[in-house]
Amino acid sequence: MTTAPDTGAFPRVVEIGEVAVAWAGRLLADAGAQVLRFETSAADKLRQRELASALHINKGSISGDVATSEGRARLEQLLSWADVLLLDLSPDAAGAFGLDPRSLITSHPSLVVVSVTPFGVRGPRSGYQATELTIVHGGGWANVCPTTHLDPDLPPLKVFGEQSAFLAGTNAAMVALATWRDAKRSGCGDFIDLSQQAYIASVLEAGIPALGYREVVARRFQPRGLLPWRIFQAKDAPVYVVCIEQDQWERLVEFFGTPEWMQMEIFADNASRAANQDILHELLQQEISEWNSRELYEAAQRSRIAVAPVLNYSDLPNEPHLSARNFFQVTEDVDGKPLKLMANPILTTRGRAAIRRAAPGIGADDGMLSTLSARSTVQGSGVACRPLEGTRVLDLTWAWAGPFCSLNLAHLGADVIRVESSLRPDLYRRLGLWPDEVPTTLNTSGMFNQWHQGKRSVAVNIRTDDGKALVLGLVAQADVVVQNFATGVLERMGLGYEALKQVNPQIILASVSGFGQTGPCAEYMGYGPSAAALTGLCSVTGYEGGRPEELGLSMPDPTSGLTAALGVVEALLRRDATGTGDHIDVSLWEATAVHGLEAWLQLQRTGAQPLRMGNHDPLMSPHNCYRTMDEPDGWVTIACRSDAEWQLLAEHIDPALAVNPGFATLADRKQHEAELDQRIAEWAIGRGRWMITRDLQALGIAAFPTLNTRDIADDPHLNARGFIERRAHPEVGVRPHTGMPWTHDKRANGVRKVAPCLGADTDQVLREVLGLNDARITSLRDAGVLV
C-alpha cells in the first residue's frame, strides 16, 4: 500500500548538489515536501551514473547556473520561495556565489540551510578535495573493512557505491526537517554544517569505545571476540551466521543435531570459542556445506538462529518478504522506459510513500518560476532552540539500532527517557569494553556510554504490574516511544501500538527490527551484519576476483536507527498538522538495501550482477588505496576525477607518466589500471601518508589517509569542529566519544550530557513526569519495581 503525503505539513525545498543532497531531497519529497532541484543544463555526476532516475522522483527541476547572473537571479527567486535549502558546495564555491553561511543567514534569516560536504565548511581541512573513497577511508570505516580478513597486506576496502553520501543524506533530511519545525515556531532559520567524514566516524561501532576504554585500535584483520560470526559457504551460495549470546550458540548446537565436536570443552563458552576459532570455523564450515543456503536460512530461522543468505541483487525482487511489504515500485527512467525501484524505507500505518512523479528532465519545471510566491514571514518568538526541545521520547531500546534512533533524537534536543532494569541489563552494559583502572559495573562499558549520550535512565522492572503501569504513565506524557525488541515482543508485553494508543491517542511509536513488523519473515532474527548480507551489498563488496565480503561495520544498525529517527521527525510534523500519531516501522534490511541503489540500477540497465571492484571506480582512474612508508596503518587514497587531475598527479610523480599514451585518457587508464596502480604504489611506498596528502591536496587532487580509530580521536580537524566529546562520566572519568556530525550556527551544539548510570534519573523523572511523591517512590523501590 502507498499513501499520498500531507504536503501542507512539510517545507518547500530547493536542492543544489549530487548524491547526498539528492538523496536528502528524495526523502523529503517522499514525505510530502515540494522539492525543486536547481541544476545546470550540463549532465552532472548523477545523470552520468544514471542515478537521476531514482534520486529525482517526486521532485521538480529548474535549470540554472550559479556562475551566471541569470542563474543567480533564478536561484534568488527560489531562495525567497523556499523554507529549506540543501547544498553541497565547497567553501570556496559557496563564497564565490554568495551561498556561504554569512551571506545566506544575512539575506534569508528564516531559511534553514543544510550544507553537506566531505569535511564540513569549517575546520582546518574544510577545503580538501574528496570523493566517496576519500570519505570512507578518512572516516575510519575502510580501516575495519573487510572484517576479520586474514591478509593484512590487502588494502583497506571501500564498500560498493556511495555509502557515505546516502548516510549523510538521510542525516541531512532528518536535521533539516527537525530544524524547520523549530524555525516555524521561532522564526529563526539556521545554517547547518554537516560533515560526511564526521558522520562516518560517528558510526564506527565499538571502534572509539575500544580505543577510549581499552586502548585497542580496531583493524580489519583482528579476530572477533563473539563467535560464530562470519560468512560461510553453503552448497550453492554463501550464508551469514551470527551467534552473539550463549543461548544462540546452544540453539545452533541443537539445530545441527548436537554433534560430538560441538560439545567439546573448547567450544563450551564464548571465551573458549574465541580462543579456538580457526578449528571452530573449519568444523562449522563442514556442517554448513551440507546445506543449500535457502534451506539453511529458513530452517535455522525457525530455530531462532540468525542465519541469512548472501543475496545477489537479482535475488531481491524474488524475496516474498520484500514483496509482501511492497518494497518495490514501478516508475519510468529519464528516457520514459519502465523502471523498478526500491521504495522509501519508512513504512507507516498509512503505507509507504508513493512515486507521484517520475524523475523530471533538466529544466522541466522552468515554467513554474513565474508562479512561485515568496515564503510568508514567521512572527515567532525569536529564540532559536534545539530542534526537538520540548519533545519527550520514551526509550525502550537495547543494543545498537534502537539506541541509535533515540541518540539522534537526543542530539536534536529531545528529552529521551530510557526505561531499563538491572534484572535484564542492556547487552551493551554487559559488553566487556570496561577500563581496567576502574571497578567494573553496569555503568562502565564504553559501548553503552557511547550510544546513550544525552539521555536519562529510569530503572523499572517492566515485568511487574506496577512497573508496567509506570511505563504506561510515562507513555501518556510522551510524544514518542522507540523500541527494537524482536517483532511481537512488545505486543506480548501488552505495550503494542494499539495498547499505547489507548493511553495516548497521539503517540508516535517507532519500531526498528531486522525484518520489520509485518511480512512472512517478520519474526526472523536479524542482526546488522546478517541484514547486510540480505541487501546485496556484501555480494558486490570485495577485492577484484575475490569473494563477497563483510562490510566492516554493522552498518544496518545505525542506518535503520537513523532512518527511524527521520521517520519520527516526519511523524511529528504530520501530527502537528493533523493531531494524529503513527507507528513507524523500519527494518534493517530495507533501510540498508536502498543504499545499494547504484548496484540496483546497474542490474536494471544491464541485466547482470555488478562485479566486485575493490577500491576502483568505473568513472575515475587512478582511484585506489596505496601503502606508504608508515606502519602499521600506512595507507593513503588517491582519486583523479578528470584527465586534468591525472596530468597533475603524473607530473608530480614522474613527468614521463604524463606523456605515456597508455595513461592519456580515462579509457586508457582503465585498460592499463593494474600497471598504473603498480607505478603509483612504487612511488607511494617511499613516502609518508600525510606528506602525500598535503602535496596532492595542494594540487587539487583528492588524496587522504585511511584513518584508524586513534587517528579519528586525535584528528585536529574533527576536534576543531567539536566532534570528539570529552565529558566527565561519574564512574569512568573523561573518555573520548564521538558526538554530533553536524553543527548549527544559531542553535546550541554538542552532546548535552554523558550517558546515564542505570536508574540515575528514576526519582527525578517519576516526580517530574508522573507527579509521584517520595513515599510512593520508596514503596515502589521496596517492592522491587524500581530496580
PDB file of N, CA and C in Angstrom, residues 204-236:
ATOM      1  N   LEU A 204      31.309   4.142  14.043  1.00  0.00           N
ATOM      2  CA  LEU A 204      32.368   3.127  13.992  1.00  0.00           C
ATOM      3  C   LEU A 204      32.159   2.010  14.999  1.00  0.00           C
ATOM      4  N   GLU A 205      30.925   1.785  15.410  1.00  0.00           N
ATOM      5  CA  GLU A 205      30.537   0.656  16.249  1.00  0.00           C
ATOM      6  C   GLU A 205      31.342   0.659  17.543  1.00  0.00           C
ATOM      7  N   ALA A 206      32.159  -0.381  17.773  1.00  0.00           N
ATOM      8  CA  ALA A 206      32.946  -0.453  19.003  1.00  0.00           C
ATOM      9  C   ALA A 206      34.288   0.260  18.878  1.00  0.00           C
ATOM     10  N   GLY A 207      34.553   0.877  17.738  1.00  0.00           N
ATOM     11  CA  GLY A 207      35.888   1.413  17.477  1.00  0.00           C
ATOM     12  C   GLY A 207      36.360   2.445  18.466  1.00  0.00           C
ATOM     13  N   ILE A 208      35.605   3.517  18.658  1.00  0.00           N
ATOM     14  CA  ILE A 208      36.031   4.558  19.587  1.00  0.00           C
ATOM     15  C   ILE A 208      35.915   4.093  21.035  1.00  0.00           C
ATOM     16  N   PRO A 209      34.849   3.372  21.423  1.00  0.00           N
ATOM     17  CA  PRO A 209      34.837   2.818  22.793  1.00  0.00           C
ATOM     18  C   PRO A 209      36.035   1.905  23.078  1.00  0.00           C
ATOM     19  N   ALA A 210      36.412   1.059  22.123  1.00  0.00           N
ATOM     20  CA  ALA A 210      37.557   0.167  22.349  1.00  0.00           C
ATOM     21  C   ALA A 210      38.834   0.969  22.554  1.00  0.00           C
ATOM     22  N   LEU A 211      38.965   2.064  21.823  1.00  0.00           N
ATOM     23  CA  LEU A 211      40.140   2.911  21.991  1.00  0.00           C
ATOM     24  C   LEU A 211      40.109   3.634  23.326  1.00  0.00           C
ATOM     25  N   GLY A 212      39.007   4.280  23.634  1.00  0.00           N
ATOM     26  CA  GLY A 212      38.932   5.116  24.820  1.00  0.00           C
ATOM     27  C   GLY A 212      38.872   4.352  26.124  1.00  0.00           C
ATOM     28  N   TYR A 213      38.359   3.136  26.070  1.00  0.00           N
ATOM     29  CA  TYR A 213      38.173   2.357  27.300  1.00  0.00           C
ATOM     30  C   TYR A 213      39.193   1.229  27.445  1.00  0.00           C
ATOM     31  N   ARG A 214      39.751   0.753  26.297  1.00  0.00           N
ATOM     32  CA  ARG A 214      40.679  -0.374  26.376  1.00  0.00           C
ATOM     33  C   ARG A 214      42.009  -0.106  25.660  1.00  0.00           C
ATOM     34  N   GLU A 215      42.176   1.067  25.058  1.00  0.00           N
ATOM     35  CA  GLU A 215      43.385   1.401  24.306  1.00  0.00           C
ATOM     36  C   GLU A 215      43.626   0.417  23.157  1.00  0.00           C
ATOM     37  N   VAL A 216      42.547  -0.074  22.557  1.00  0.00           N
ATOM     38  CA  VAL A 216      42.632  -1.003  21.431  1.00  0.00           C
ATOM     39  C   VAL A 216      42.273  -0.256  20.153  1.00  0.00           C
ATOM     40  N   VAL A 217      43.141  -0.349  19.153  1.00  0.00           N
ATOM     41  CA  VAL A 217      42.869   0.251  17.847  1.00  0.00           C
ATOM     42  C   VAL A 217      42.250  -0.821  16.958  1.00  0.00           C
ATOM     43  N   ALA A 218      41.030  -0.589  16.500  1.00  0.00           N
ATOM     44  CA  ALA A 218      40.323  -1.574  15.683  1.00  0.00           C
ATOM     45  C   ALA A 218      40.957  -1.676  14.298  1.00  0.00           C
ATOM     46  N   ARG A 219      41.100  -2.902  13.803  1.00  0.00           N
ATOM     47  CA  ARG A 219      41.632  -3.136  12.459  1.00  0.00           C
ATOM     48  C   ARG A 219      40.864  -4.274  11.804  1.00  0.00           C
ATOM     49  N   ARG A 220      40.845  -4.281  10.496  1.00  0.00           N
ATOM     50  CA  ARG A 220      40.014  -5.226   9.747  1.00  0.00           C
ATOM     51  C   ARG A 220      40.468  -6.669   9.903  1.00  0.00           C
ATOM     52  N   PHE A 221      41.733  -6.904  10.207  1.00  0.00           N
ATOM     53  CA  PHE A 221      42.240  -8.274  10.273  1.00  0.00           C
ATOM     54  C   PHE A 221      42.275  -8.819  11.697  1.00  0.00           C
ATOM     55  N   GLN A 222      41.673  -8.119  12.635  1.00  0.00           N
ATOM     56  CA  GLN A 222      41.611  -8.624  14.006  1.00  0.00           C
ATOM     57  C   GLN A 222      40.481  -9.640  14.137  1.00  0.00           C
ATOM     58  N   PRO A 223      40.686 -10.702  14.916  1.00  0.00           N
ATOM     59  CA  PRO A 223      39.609 -11.686  15.099  1.00  0.00           C
ATOM     60  C   PRO A 223      38.493 -11.132  15.976  1.00  0.00           C
ATOM     61  N   ARG A 224      37.316 -11.636  15.776  1.00  0.00           N
ATOM     62  CA  ARG A 224      36.184 -11.241  16.604  1.00  0.00           C
ATOM     63  C   ARG A 224      36.248 -11.929  17.955  1.00  0.00           C
ATOM     64  N   GLY A 225      35.585 -11.320  18.928  1.00  0.00           N
ATOM     65  CA  GLY A 225      35.523 -11.907  20.258  1.00  0.00           C
ATOM     66  C   GLY A 225      34.252 -12.668  20.523  1.00  0.00           C
ATOM     67  N   LEU A 226      33.213 -12.478  19.683  1.00  0.00           N
ATOM     68  CA  LEU A 226      31.943 -13.197  19.803  1.00  0.00           C
ATOM     69  C   LEU A 226      31.810 -14.126  18.607  1.00  0.00           C
ATOM     70  N   LEU A 227      31.594 -15.418  18.875  1.00  0.00           N
ATOM     71  CA  LEU A 227      31.613 -16.413  17.802  1.00  0.00           C
ATOM     72  C   LEU A 227      30.536 -17.478  17.999  1.00  0.00           C
ATOM     73  N   PRO A 228      30.116 -18.069  16.839  1.00  0.00           N
ATOM     74  CA  PRO A 228      30.499 -17.828  15.444  1.00  0.00           C
ATOM     75  C   PRO A 228      29.843 -16.567  14.893  1.00  0.00           C
ATOM     76  N   TRP A 229      30.533 -15.927  13.929  1.00  0.00           N
ATOM     77  CA  TRP A 229      30.057 -14.652  13.386  1.00  0.00           C
ATOM     78  C   TRP A 229      30.861 -14.367  12.125  1.00  0.00           C
ATOM     79  N   ARG A 230      30.373 -14.850  10.968  1.00  0.00           N
ATOM     80  CA  ARG A 230      31.095 -14.633   9.709  1.00  0.00           C
ATOM     81  C   ARG A 230      30.301 -15.215   8.549  1.00  0.00           C
ATOM     82  N   ILE A 231      30.840 -15.038   7.330  1.00  0.00           N
ATOM     83  CA  ILE A 231      30.267 -15.638   6.127  1.00  0.00           C
ATOM     84  C   ILE A 231      30.857 -17.035   5.949  1.00  0.00           C
ATOM     85  N   PHE A 232      29.975 -18.018   5.750  1.00  0.00           N
ATOM     86  CA  PHE A 232      30.374 -19.388   5.435  1.00  0.00           C
ATOM     87  C   PHE A 232      29.843 -19.744   4.041  1.00  0.00           C
ATOM     88  N   GLN A 233      30.328 -20.848   3.490  1.00  0.00           N
ATOM     89  CA  GLN A 233      29.911 -21.268   2.154  1.00  0.00           C
ATOM     90  C   GLN A 233      28.982 -22.467   2.258  1.00  0.00           C
ATOM     91  N   ALA A 234      27.720 -22.278   1.886  1.00  0.00           N
ATOM     92  CA  ALA A 234      26.799 -23.410   1.774  1.00  0.00           C
ATOM     93  C   ALA A 234      27.017 -24.093   0.427  1.00  0.00           C
ATOM     94  N   LYS A 235      26.202 -25.131   0.131  1.00  0.00           N
ATOM     95  CA  LYS A 235      26.394 -25.863  -1.119  1.00  0.00           C
ATOM     96  C   LYS A 235      26.363 -24.951  -2.344  1.00  0.00           C
ATOM     97  N   ASP A 236      25.401 -24.038  -2.343  1.00  0.00           N
ATOM     98  CA  ASP A 236      25.138 -23.274  -3.553  1.00  0.00           C
ATOM     99  C   ASP A 236      25.527 -21.805  -3.466  1.00  0.00           C
TER     100      ASP A 236
END
